[in-house]
Amino acid sequence: MTHIYGRSDIIASIAPLAVIAAVEAGFLAFSRHEVISPGSGSLLFPNPPGDAHIRYGYLKGAPTFVVKVASSFYDNPKLGLPSSNGLMLVFDARTGATKAILLDEGYLTDLRTAAAGAVAARYLAPKRVSSIGIVGAGIQARMQLDLLRHVTDCRQAVVWARDPAKAREFKVEGFDVAVTDSVGDVLKRCNLVVTTTPSSQALLLAKDLRPGTHITAVGADQLGKQELDPQIFARADIRAVDSRVQCFDHGDSAFALKAGLVAEHQFIEIGEIVARPALGRKDEGQITVADLTGLAVQDIQIANAALANLEARAGGTA
Amino acid sequence: MTHIYGRSDIIASIAPLAVIAAVEAGFLAFSRHEVISPGSGSLLFPNPPGDAHIRYGYLKGAPTFVVKVASSFYDNPKLGLPSSNGLMLVFDARTGATKAILLDEGYLTDLRTAAAGAVAARYLAPKRVSSIGIVGAGIQARMQLDLLRHVTDCRQAVVWARDPAKAREFKVEGFDVAVTDSVGDVLKRCNLVVTTTPSSQALLLAKDLRPGTHITAVGADQLGKQELDPQIFARADIRAVDSRVQCFDHGDSAFALKAGLVAEHQFIEIGEIVARPALGRKDEGQITVADLTGLAVQDIQIANAALANLEARAGGTA
């Protein structure tokens, strides 16, 4: 029996702490080589321009495997549609039966990326966050700030976006949000900064970087994208990546490596920090950076967590 | 709005001639390089033993793209479940929206393989088929014979299977089926033969091969599988493959090439024959062989054909 869930049911059932815990466990499993996710697929569409990505995998010994399809069609907003879409499929890893179809329309992909940011901040952000800097003002920017409430007490934020009108509209319940028209200002005013843009050149510059800052960069998830000045990696005390293989290939880290500013052995995976938290931030003065490119294991984890939430909710109302 | 269809609705709505036509058009598009299907994915499961395959792609300019997940879990029969399972997803190639989910549980994969056999027979089988030989007695064997009714008038069949009990139970409506306990007997009595087994060694031997025979081999779809004596390729007048790349790598053709019995330029793709039927069988005396490994384009074609049938049926009953 295949259960099918729509986007609104998925959103209504989500337990953020459970999602963050699942994504944290995903980082751990990934760095322990307990994830089977042999590659991923992509389809590119020329007209209208779009792309679809297919990710799949499972945790060794787990009762399920997951296949995700996520698409971006860049002209969708002209039609009044969101550019992102997609779904996740959960299968029984003992029989192949289709257990559940999560018609999340891209929501769970956004959520797992935001949850990964929360995990990075949990281990790397300073204890006392004065203000949270948000670079970008789209869905991912909102979700990052929304989930950070679970790992910091700070409720002050400063937002910058290329489109000032979007920055002015940016709001997340429970946060006081200030708008700035200078991206450098974000680093000057905030000591926990998240970048969420599709930029193809560095937005945050090392010259604006102050001691005691943590930066999480989630925008550079494929070749050609960049958000951070490579010198930021040279200045950082801890350089974390979700996956060495991916970040060295197409994350922000790749630019710093290519420029010879840092060496591969100077990076650590988030999952290695989760396994041994002493490898995370040691004092309030350190500069730390987390380069996140997105892992199939996070799709696996969020699909299973969302399904558990949905099943618990169905059980509770039955 | 995502439409979701179950296996029984899919089976009830299938129009076999439309499916064969769609698969024939798929061969043509493939050989004309009009198919975008950049790779495929696989997941292997150690315990219980199983595998899942993810295929995806679209025809250039088509309004949809398709993602298929197909699994085989070999211990399922012990649980009273079929070993094959899976589903197909049809997406809007202009917006990424999920148009339809076909919960076919592997049926459409079986059907497109059988339809490919029918297309091969249409262009390569002799005009006068005396008896149809079926090697193997599983679902694929039954579906192959069932679809051959649309491309030949012959209603006589001879079946061989490793398990004689399964061969005795084999039947397809409208066909007189004889059982043989000698696989060599199939080539002696039949001039259109289809092999559908998971064999890892040659079952049909060149010494039993008579002039005027066509053989379609669909079992060897991955490394380690083999159904045909490589000498059959040496004896054949026409050696057809669904895909040069795939068949030269892991089809039955690979054994003949590796043994140096034939050269790559002596093969032709089915799609090239569809484009120019004069490249198919020329007279009743030729020996022809078709090596089918399965193409993503056939999944794309059958998903779209099944969806068209389902939508037509829904429209008709509305």
XYZ file of C-alpha atoms in Angstrom:
636
model
C 0.000 0.000 0.000
C 1.519 3.254 -1.134
C 0.718 6.331 0.962
C 0.656 9.632 -0.864
C 1.069 12.937 0.938
C 0.656 16.448 -0.429
C 2.750 19.508 0.310
C 0.359 21.077 2.844
C 0.124 17.859 4.888
C 3.912 17.549 4.855
C 4.404 21.140 6.006
C 1.765 20.807 8.722
C 3.344 17.658 10.156
C 6.977 18.783 10.220
C 8.692 18.730 13.626
C 11.717 21.044 13.177
C 13.787 19.571 16.015
C 13.308 16.067 14.622
C 14.335 17.290 11.175
C 17.497 18.966 12.500
C 18.335 15.802 14.451
C 17.799 13.648 11.358
C 20.046 15.874 9.237
C 22.699 15.885 11.979
C 22.575 12.084 12.031
C 22.888 12.210 8.241
C 26.146 14.169 8.438
C 27.463 11.617 10.902
C 26.470 8.632 8.778
C 27.982 10.267 5.686
C 31.371 10.846 7.283
C 31.301 7.316 8.732
C 30.803 5.973 5.196
C 27.484 4.414 6.165
C 25.595 5.954 3.252
C 25.106 4.212 -0.071
C 24.500 6.953 -2.650
C 26.420 6.039 -5.787
C 26.109 9.168 -7.881
C 23.173 11.252 -8.970
C 21.541 12.216 -12.220
C 20.763 15.458 -13.986
C 18.588 16.483 -16.907
C 19.003 19.876 -18.523
C 16.253 21.582 -20.513
C 17.103 24.318 -23.003
C 13.739 25.953 -23.603
C 12.233 26.973 -21.326
C 15.462 26.795 -19.299
C 15.391 24.313 -16.472
C 17.099 21.407 -14.818
C 16.068 18.326 -12.889
C 18.219 16.421 -10.431
C 17.717 12.849 -9.315
C 19.320 11.680 -6.079
C 18.965 8.267 -4.480
C 20.397 6.152 -1.737
C 20.029 4.577 1.662
C 21.781 4.157 4.980
C 23.399 0.754 5.421
C 20.977 -1.526 7.238
C 18.076 0.954 7.068
C 14.558 -0.325 6.286
C 14.027 2.151 3.429
C 15.665 3.658 0.402
C 14.837 7.063 -1.059
C 14.706 8.555 -4.542
C 14.290 12.305 -4.954
C 13.506 14.336 -8.038
C 14.017 18.095 -7.722
C 13.641 20.577 -10.551
C 14.205 24.258 -11.183
C 12.550 26.006 -14.110
C 13.716 29.568 -14.182
C 10.863 31.074 -16.200
C 8.187 29.655 -13.859
C 7.714 32.938 -11.968
C 6.528 34.502 -15.255
C 3.704 31.922 -15.130
C 2.994 32.639 -11.473
C 4.643 29.342 -10.437
C 7.552 28.795 -8.031
C 10.739 27.893 -9.876
C 11.446 24.861 -7.682
C 9.444 21.665 -7.699
C 9.923 17.996 -6.953
C 8.966 14.995 -4.907
C 10.507 12.295 -2.745
C 9.824 8.558 -2.887
C 10.344 6.236 0.059
C 10.731 2.541 -0.762
C 10.923 -0.577 1.386
C 14.579 -1.657 1.210
C 13.607 -5.294 1.874
C 10.974 -5.735 -0.845
C 11.223 -2.741 -3.201
C 7.598 -1.787 -2.502
C 6.784 1.928 -2.788
C 5.999 2.910 0.806
C 5.231 6.569 0.370
C 5.211 9.404 -2.134
C 5.897 12.826 -0.670
C 4.606 15.445 -3.119
C 6.505 18.195 -1.349
C 7.098 20.313 -4.487
C 10.654 21.063 -3.343
C 9.785 22.012 0.249
C 11.750 19.159 1.838
C 14.850 19.973 -0.204
C 14.681 23.576 1.028
C 14.095 22.346 4.573
C 16.997 19.897 4.645
C 19.342 22.609 3.373
C 18.149 24.922 6.139
C 18.488 22.123 8.702
C 22.061 21.531 7.532
C 22.727 25.210 8.205
C 21.319 24.825 11.712
C 23.601 21.847 12.368
C 26.645 23.781 11.125
C 25.726 26.694 13.417
C 25.210 24.337 16.377
C 28.850 23.206 16.217
C 30.531 26.280 14.764
C 28.670 29.471 15.675
C 29.894 31.490 18.691
C 27.930 30.932 21.909
C 26.861 34.573 22.005
C 25.415 35.580 18.673
C 24.917 39.358 18.512
C 23.045 39.405 15.239
C 22.388 36.888 12.466
C 23.371 37.991 8.982
C 21.318 36.694 6.072
C 22.596 37.181 2.529
C 19.774 36.646 0.071
C 16.052 37.072 0.722
C 14.414 34.067 -0.922
C 12.780 30.967 0.511
C 16.090 29.465 1.610
C 17.087 32.668 3.409
C 13.803 32.621 5.357
C 14.069 28.929 6.196
C 17.682 29.259 7.384
C 16.739 32.011 9.812
C 13.610 30.155 10.893
C 15.596 27.017 11.837
C 18.430 28.928 13.505
C 15.969 29.748 16.335
C 16.523 26.141 17.476
C 20.300 26.495 17.878
C 20.754 30.113 19.091
C 18.839 32.485 21.364
C 19.599 35.458 19.130
C 16.480 36.994 17.548
C 18.181 39.908 15.762
C 18.898 39.646 12.036
C 20.364 41.812 9.296
C 19.411 40.977 5.729
C 20.967 41.980 2.426
C 19.687 41.019 -1.005
C 20.606 42.047 -4.519
C 17.027 43.233 -4.920
C 16.442 45.814 -2.133
C 12.662 45.432 -2.459
C 12.945 41.724 -1.632
C 15.162 42.518 1.353
C 12.564 44.976 2.691
C 9.830 42.314 2.398
C 11.928 39.719 4.215
C 10.504 38.655 7.556
C 10.535 35.605 9.800
C 8.229 35.322 12.777
C 9.925 36.068 16.093
C 12.914 37.883 14.601
C 13.694 41.598 14.464
C 15.014 42.052 10.950
C 17.052 45.071 9.834
C 17.778 45.682 6.165
C 21.134 46.811 4.824
C 22.051 47.940 1.327
C 25.714 47.000 1.812
C 26.656 43.341 1.822
C 29.904 44.257 3.643
C 27.734 45.657 6.430
C 26.445 42.140 7.149
C 29.900 40.944 8.188
C 30.489 44.123 10.189
C 27.259 43.809 12.190
C 26.769 40.025 12.547
C 28.845 37.166 13.920
C 26.680 34.361 12.473
C 26.171 34.787 8.737
C 24.388 32.553 6.229
C 24.688 33.079 2.461
C 21.875 31.676 0.315
C 22.290 33.207 -3.133
C 22.837 31.801 -6.649
C 25.760 34.252 -7.043
C 28.544 33.462 -9.476
C 31.067 35.740 -7.764
C 32.187 36.424 -4.209
C 29.762 38.552 -2.168
C 31.374 38.360 1.283
C 34.906 39.765 1.354
C 37.678 38.798 3.754
C 38.448 42.471 4.461
C 35.089 42.801 6.283
C 35.569 39.615 8.328
C 35.878 40.072 12.104
C 37.246 37.583 14.675
C 34.544 35.445 16.264
C 32.445 35.119 13.101
C 30.896 31.984 11.686
C 29.790 31.860 8.035
C 27.645 29.134 6.487
C 27.526 29.250 2.670
C 24.819 27.166 0.995
C 24.526 28.820 -2.415
C 27.504 27.343 -4.273
C 26.122 23.899 -5.077
C 27.418 23.533 -8.625
C 30.253 24.696 -10.852
C 30.121 28.388 -11.656
C 28.581 29.467 -8.360
C 30.514 31.381 -5.697
C 29.552 33.428 -2.629
C 32.737 33.773 -0.570
C 36.039 35.547 -1.129
C 38.575 32.657 -1.179
C 40.683 34.637 1.328
C 37.952 33.925 3.904
C 39.118 30.297 3.887
C 42.719 31.443 4.383
C 41.674 33.512 7.402
C 39.392 30.866 8.952
C 40.453 28.737 11.936
C 38.018 25.961 11.050
C 37.026 25.141 7.455
C 34.113 22.730 7.445
C 32.514 21.064 4.425
C 29.546 18.734 4.128
C 31.514 16.539 1.713
C 35.186 16.871 0.833
C 34.598 15.351 -2.613
C 31.756 17.711 -3.512
C 33.093 20.902 -1.956
C 36.573 20.462 -3.381
C 34.964 20.006 -6.781
C 32.263 22.669 -6.904
C 31.763 24.348 -3.522
C 33.134 27.701 -2.414
C 36.106 25.755 -1.016
C 37.154 24.866 -4.556
C 38.114 28.486 -5.285
C 40.353 28.683 -2.207
C 42.012 25.367 -3.062
C 42.519 26.307 -6.683
C 44.106 29.603 -5.647
C 46.500 27.662 -3.415
C 45.364 29.603 -0.329
C 44.620 26.447 1.635
C 45.335 22.728 1.359
C 42.856 19.852 1.344
C 44.057 18.543 4.713
C 42.976 21.846 6.302
C 39.292 20.989 5.837
C 37.067 18.890 8.067
C 33.684 17.349 7.366
C 30.678 18.429 9.444
C 30.053 14.753 10.203
C 33.521 14.474 11.725
C 32.695 17.402 14.003
C 29.347 15.826 14.950
C 31.252 12.655 15.857
C 33.786 14.625 17.913
C 32.383 18.042 18.923
C 35.778 19.106 20.299
C 36.747 19.558 16.640
C 34.173 22.383 16.389
C 34.522 25.931 17.696
C 36.892 26.176 20.669
C 36.490 29.810 21.707
C 34.523 32.941 20.929
C 37.374 34.468 18.915
C 37.716 31.855 16.189
C 36.670 32.430 12.602
C 34.800 29.450 11.164
C 33.270 28.715 7.792
C 30.987 25.913 6.606
C 30.692 25.174 2.878
C 27.515 23.190 2.148
C 26.826 21.677 -1.276
C 23.981 19.340 -0.322
C 24.175 15.607 0.274
C 21.928 12.786 -0.883
C 21.956 11.547 2.715
C 20.112 14.718 3.747
C 17.374 13.896 1.241
C 17.236 10.364 2.604
C 17.088 11.635 6.183
C 14.481 14.308 5.603
C 12.225 12.000 3.606
C 12.295 9.431 6.406
C 11.840 12.090 9.099
C 8.926 13.685 7.232
C 7.304 10.288 6.734
C 7.708 9.451 10.433
C 6.083 12.791 11.305
C 3.231 12.161 8.866
C 2.648 8.642 10.166
C 2.729 9.842 13.794
C 0.219 12.545 12.923
C -2.050 10.093 11.104
C -1.801 7.729 14.080
C -2.599 10.559 16.481
C -5.742 11.617 14.659
C -6.985 8.102 13.936
C -2.379 18.693 -10.113
C -0.685 15.333 -9.927
C -2.690 12.364 -11.177
C -1.964 9.031 -9.543
C -2.817 5.740 -11.220
C -2.648 2.247 -9.794
C -1.501 -0.942 -11.495
C -4.969 -2.298 -12.274
C -6.087 0.963 -13.904
C -2.902 1.034 -15.955
C -3.341 -2.560 -17.126
C -7.018 -2.004 -17.938
C -6.277 1.060 -20.068
C -3.371 -0.286 -22.109
C -3.810 -0.280 -25.903
C -1.197 -2.786 -27.144
C -0.925 -1.380 -30.660
C -0.350 2.113 -29.300
C 2.322 0.765 -26.984
C 4.129 -1.067 -29.783
C 3.942 2.072 -31.940
C 5.342 4.181 -29.093
C 8.227 1.773 -28.531
C 8.930 1.651 -32.280
C 9.053 5.465 -32.324
C 11.386 5.236 -29.322
C 13.869 3.072 -31.252
C 13.774 5.598 -34.081
C 14.304 8.593 -31.788
C 17.154 6.804 -30.029
C 19.070 6.036 -33.217
C 18.431 9.589 -34.448
C 20.054 10.886 -31.249
C 16.851 12.674 -30.269
C 16.784 11.200 -26.770
C 18.302 12.918 -23.745
C 19.041 10.152 -21.227
C 22.424 10.891 -19.674
C 23.124 7.753 -17.698
C 21.136 5.830 -15.134
C 21.500 4.921 -11.491
C 21.622 1.693 -9.528
C 21.346 0.754 -5.875
C 22.374 -2.705 -4.688
C 21.066 -4.261 -1.482
C 22.965 -7.088 0.177
C 20.402 -8.509 2.568
C 17.810 -9.380 1.500
C 19.403 -9.379 -1.955
C 17.953 -6.831 -4.327
C 18.648 -4.019 -6.705
C 16.920 -0.849 -7.808
C 17.487 0.966 -11.076
C 16.687 4.587 -11.792
C 16.317 5.708 -15.403
C 15.361 9.168 -16.615
C 15.179 11.237 -19.729
C 13.102 12.899 -22.397
C 12.771 13.274 -26.134
C 14.095 16.570 -27.455
C 11.219 19.036 -27.677
C 8.738 16.736 -25.908
C 6.317 18.231 -23.348
C 7.281 15.730 -20.620
C 10.233 14.074 -18.957
C 10.121 10.695 -17.228
C 11.833 9.138 -14.219
C 11.478 5.422 -13.574
C 12.380 3.378 -10.525
C 12.396 -0.400 -11.011
C 13.466 -2.898 -8.392
C 14.064 -6.622 -8.100
C 14.171 -8.302 -4.696
C 14.965 -11.938 -5.222
C 13.602 -13.302 -1.930
C 10.180 -11.668 -2.431
C 8.548 -14.880 -3.705
C 9.252 -16.434 -0.271
C 7.015 -13.679 1.130
C 4.369 -14.269 -1.523
C 5.369 -11.080 -3.373
C 6.517 -10.666 -6.979
C 10.239 -9.999 -7.208
C 9.799 -6.976 -9.487
C 8.336 -3.661 -8.435
C 8.553 -0.024 -9.385
C 6.832 3.074 -10.626
C 7.101 5.715 -13.332
C 6.846 9.474 -12.920
C 5.814 11.823 -15.708
C 6.821 15.472 -15.306
C 5.997 18.610 -17.268
C 9.206 19.465 -19.142
C 8.264 23.160 -19.240
C 7.598 23.720 -15.521
C 8.907 20.662 -13.633
C 5.446 19.942 -12.218
C 4.694 16.290 -11.450
C 2.007 15.431 -14.021
C 1.383 11.811 -13.162
C 2.552 8.942 -11.003
C 2.097 5.508 -12.531
C 2.190 2.935 -9.729
C 2.630 0.105 -12.200
C 4.713 -2.109 -9.868
C 6.995 -3.071 -12.757
C 4.245 -3.884 -15.268
C 5.181 -1.128 -17.726
C 8.845 -2.181 -17.713
C 7.798 -5.727 -18.584
C 5.431 -4.405 -21.243
C 7.960 -2.129 -22.939
C 10.444 -5.016 -23.120
C 7.787 -7.188 -24.739
C 6.837 -4.368 -27.116
C 10.502 -4.036 -28.116
C 10.438 -7.735 -28.987
C 7.363 -7.179 -31.140
C 9.100 -4.329 -32.997
C 12.184 -6.481 -33.598
C 9.975 -9.278 -34.967
C 8.062 -6.840 -37.198
C 11.260 -5.938 -39.079
C 13.262 -9.140 -38.754
C 11.016 -12.194 -38.430
C 10.236 -14.206 -41.575
C 6.871 -13.477 -43.203
C 5.709 -17.032 -42.633
C 6.254 -18.013 -39.035
C 5.701 -21.751 -38.588
C 5.940 -21.768 -34.807
C 7.066 -19.277 -32.180
C 9.724 -20.535 -29.783
C 9.717 -19.155 -26.246
C 12.696 -19.810 -23.989
C 11.725 -19.152 -20.385
C 8.245 -19.320 -18.884
C 7.998 -16.248 -16.666
C 6.035 -13.025 -16.990
C 8.286 -11.701 -19.745
C 7.915 -14.928 -21.755
C 4.118 -14.629 -21.572
C 4.107 -10.933 -22.482
C 6.435 -11.456 -25.442
C 4.139 -14.106 -26.921
C 1.064 -12.025 -26.131
C 2.388 -9.006 -28.058
C 3.716 -11.057 -30.986
C 0.066 -11.658 -31.970
C 0.123 -8.078 -33.296
C 3.017 -8.662 -35.702
C 2.501 -12.271 -36.894
C -0.498 -14.463 -37.718
C 1.175 -17.527 -36.220
C -0.651 -18.903 -33.159
C 1.575 -21.953 -32.573
C 4.207 -21.812 -29.846
C 6.815 -24.129 -28.335
C 8.031 -23.330 -24.839
C 11.107 -24.486 -22.932
C 11.971 -23.530 -19.366
C 14.615 -24.694 -16.928
C 11.771 -25.661 -14.603
C 9.583 -28.128 -16.579
C 6.633 -27.524 -14.223
C 6.660 -23.816 -15.126
C 6.813 -24.698 -18.827
C 3.764 -26.949 -18.465
C 1.820 -24.137 -16.777
C 2.736 -21.627 -19.493
C -0.225 -20.394 -21.512
C -1.248 -17.325 -23.457
C -4.794 -16.809 -24.677
C -5.242 -17.583 -28.349
C -2.047 -19.624 -28.725
C -1.560 -23.398 -28.989
C 1.438 -23.994 -26.768
C 3.556 -27.174 -26.920
C 6.142 -27.909 -24.232
C 9.600 -29.273 -24.937
C 12.211 -30.518 -22.498
C 15.056 -29.803 -24.944
C 16.083 -26.196 -25.541
C 17.710 -27.278 -28.827
C 14.290 -28.492 -29.936
C 13.043 -24.890 -29.890
C 15.419 -23.881 -32.686
C 14.608 -27.053 -34.618
C 10.841 -26.485 -34.528
C 10.497 -22.689 -34.600
C 11.623 -19.911 -36.934
C 10.803 -17.003 -34.577
C 12.402 -17.497 -31.178
C 12.429 -15.219 -28.142
C 14.720 -15.843 -25.160
C 13.665 -14.307 -21.843
C 15.809 -15.937 -19.162
C 18.290 -14.662 -16.559
C 20.784 -17.290 -17.796
C 24.487 -16.730 -17.298
C 25.487 -19.113 -20.082
C 24.434 -19.782 -23.661
C 21.154 -21.715 -23.984
C 20.604 -21.540 -27.765
C 23.409 -23.175 -29.741
C 24.469 -22.326 -33.291
C 24.490 -26.028 -34.245
C 20.686 -26.100 -33.904
C 20.159 -22.903 -35.916
C 18.301 -23.290 -39.257
C 18.180 -20.842 -42.171
C 15.198 -18.511 -42.060
C 15.204 -18.127 -38.276
C 14.900 -14.932 -36.296
C 15.988 -14.815 -32.641
C 15.223 -11.989 -30.195
C 17.227 -12.195 -26.950
C 16.022 -9.980 -24.099
C 17.570 -11.690 -21.062
C 21.154 -10.446 -21.181
C 20.660 -6.934 -19.798
C 23.715 -6.726 -17.554
C 27.234 -8.094 -17.237
C 27.343 -11.785 -16.441
C 24.166 -12.719 -18.314
C 24.175 -14.681 -21.566
C 21.568 -16.595 -23.570
C 23.063 -17.086 -27.038
C 25.990 -19.084 -28.365
C 28.328 -16.365 -29.768
C 28.571 -18.414 -32.977
C 24.933 -17.480 -33.649
C 26.145 -13.928 -34.325
C 28.792 -15.275 -36.708
C 26.121 -17.212 -38.637
C 23.553 -14.397 -38.708
C 22.936 -12.280 -41.810
C 21.553 -9.370 -39.771
C 22.758 -8.573 -36.229
C 20.493 -5.982 -34.668
C 20.933 -4.281 -31.306
C 18.778 -1.778 -29.454
C 21.895 0.231 -28.554
C 25.412 -0.347 -29.826
C 26.916 1.131 -26.663
C 24.894 -1.063 -24.306
C 24.945 -4.304 -26.295
C 28.661 -4.109 -27.029
C 29.217 -3.623 -23.307
C 26.863 -6.123 -21.676
C 24.479 -7.692 -24.193
C 24.796 -11.106 -25.823
C 26.617 -9.306 -28.656
C 29.508 -8.562 -26.292
C 30.469 -12.254 -26.159
C 30.624 -12.520 -29.948
C 32.692 -9.337 -30.209
C 35.044 -10.365 -27.433
C 35.581 -13.737 -29.118
C 36.487 -11.916 -32.347
C 33.718 -13.720 -34.253
C 32.209 -10.475 -35.546
C 33.192 -6.814 -35.758
C 31.318 -3.794 -34.444
C 30.546 -2.480 -37.931
C 28.566 -5.690 -38.604
C 25.811 -4.603 -36.205
C 22.866 -2.324 -36.871
C 20.529 -0.591 -34.462
C 16.814 -1.429 -34.517
C 16.113 2.291 -34.855
C 18.175 2.391 -38.051
C 16.056 -0.442 -39.439
C 12.847 1.357 -38.427
C 14.135 4.434 -40.282
C 14.975 2.348 -43.355
C 13.041 -0.953 -43.369
C 15.051 -2.204 -46.372
C 17.846 -2.785 -43.843
C 15.659 -5.424 -42.176
C 14.995 -8.978 -43.385
C 15.346 -9.323 -47.161
C 14.189 -12.885 -47.763
C 12.776 -15.914 -45.986
C 16.156 -17.652 -45.842
C 18.108 -15.127 -43.803
C 19.170 -15.718 -40.240
C 18.592 -12.669 -38.039
C 19.216 -11.895 -34.397
C 18.166 -8.989 -32.187
C 19.997 -8.311 -28.940
C 17.894 -6.147 -26.604
C 19.299 -4.670 -23.398
C 16.553 -2.133 -22.666
C 16.616 1.591 -23.331
C 15.568 4.529 -21.166
C 13.691 5.839 -24.204
C 11.382 2.824 -23.990
C 10.537 3.752 -20.413
C 9.890 7.319 -21.538
C 7.728 6.123 -24.417
C 5.685 3.609 -22.445
C 5.059 6.030 -19.583
C 3.750 8.631 -22.011
C 1.724 6.060 -23.964
C 0.215 4.626 -20.774
C -0.639 8.105 -19.524
C -2.278 8.976 -22.856
C -4.332 5.763 -22.629
C -5.321 6.530 -19.031
C -6.304 10.105 -19.868
C -8.303 8.976 -22.905
C -10.104 6.419 -20.736
C -10.821 8.978 -18.013
C -12.123 11.364 -20.687
C -14.290 8.619 -22.171
C -15.977 7.753 -18.883
C -16.392 11.355 -17.709
